[in-house]
C-alpha atoms as one frame of an Amber mdcrd trajectory, in Angstrom:
protein
   0.357   0.120  -0.213   2.882   2.371   1.017   4.660   2.207  -2.561   1.266
   2.530  -4.050   1.246   5.724  -2.181   4.258   7.180  -2.966   3.190   6.032
  -6.835   5.862   3.515  -7.405   5.468   2.666 -10.958   6.972  -0.545 -10.816
   4.156  -1.943  -7.887   1.568  -0.106  -9.560   2.164  -2.086 -12.832   3.048
  -5.234 -11.912   0.681  -5.499  -8.266  -1.875  -7.915  -9.707   1.281 -10.423
  -9.951   2.864  -9.552  -6.794   0.170 -10.552  -4.697  -0.203 -13.243  -6.534
   2.768 -14.388  -5.278   1.867 -13.770  -2.265  -1.472 -15.599  -2.018   0.356
 -18.733  -3.672   3.103 -18.583  -1.235   0.894 -17.510   1.587  -1.777 -20.899
   0.301   0.598 -22.869   0.527   1.871 -22.628   4.030  -1.449 -23.506   5.510
  -2.338 -26.427   3.501   0.479 -27.856   5.440  -2.317 -27.360   8.444  -4.886
 -29.035   5.703  -6.067 -32.437   6.831  -5.838 -33.443   2.966  -4.157 -36.653
   1.969  -0.957 -36.210   0.599  -0.251 -36.498  -3.691   3.808 -36.377  -3.626
   5.465 -36.640  -0.706   4.157 -34.656   1.972   2.668 -32.255  -0.273  -1.290
 -32.338  -0.920  -2.848 -31.358  -4.510  -3.797 -27.986  -3.620   0.260 -27.780
  -2.274   1.133 -28.086  -6.333  -1.662 -25.934  -7.017  -0.803 -23.186  -5.272
   2.928 -23.327  -6.478   1.653 -23.347  -9.563   0.018 -20.183  -8.730   4.074
 -18.703  -7.301   5.487 -19.892 -10.987   2.954 -18.429 -12.582   3.528 -14.828
 -11.560   7.161 -15.437 -10.807   7.514 -16.295 -14.664   5.026 -13.092 -15.161
   6.794 -11.016 -13.380  10.344 -12.009 -14.603   8.709 -11.748 -18.415   7.174
  -8.348 -17.664   8.660  -5.579 -19.877  10.408  -2.502 -17.745   8.710   0.477
 -15.986   9.899   3.135 -17.614   8.822   6.119 -15.968   7.671   9.183 -17.955
   7.125  12.884 -17.124   2.592  13.600 -17.460   2.987  16.298 -20.077   5.632
  13.962 -21.806   2.707  11.645 -22.637   0.674  14.439 -23.235
């Protein structure tokens, strides 16, 4: 929130994928508390889905174009 209020262009442009990565990480950790059966090692299906969400967000952040700060009047 603080970065958005300070008009950080990188956070504003990539905010969705940053939140998506945070959600995937949080969900991955919470799934250890849930009583679901394991699928691969200690991980359940929902662990794997959370990992997929984090990988997707990381790929989108890594391939995002560089944010260039333009002056408001330069774009007009």
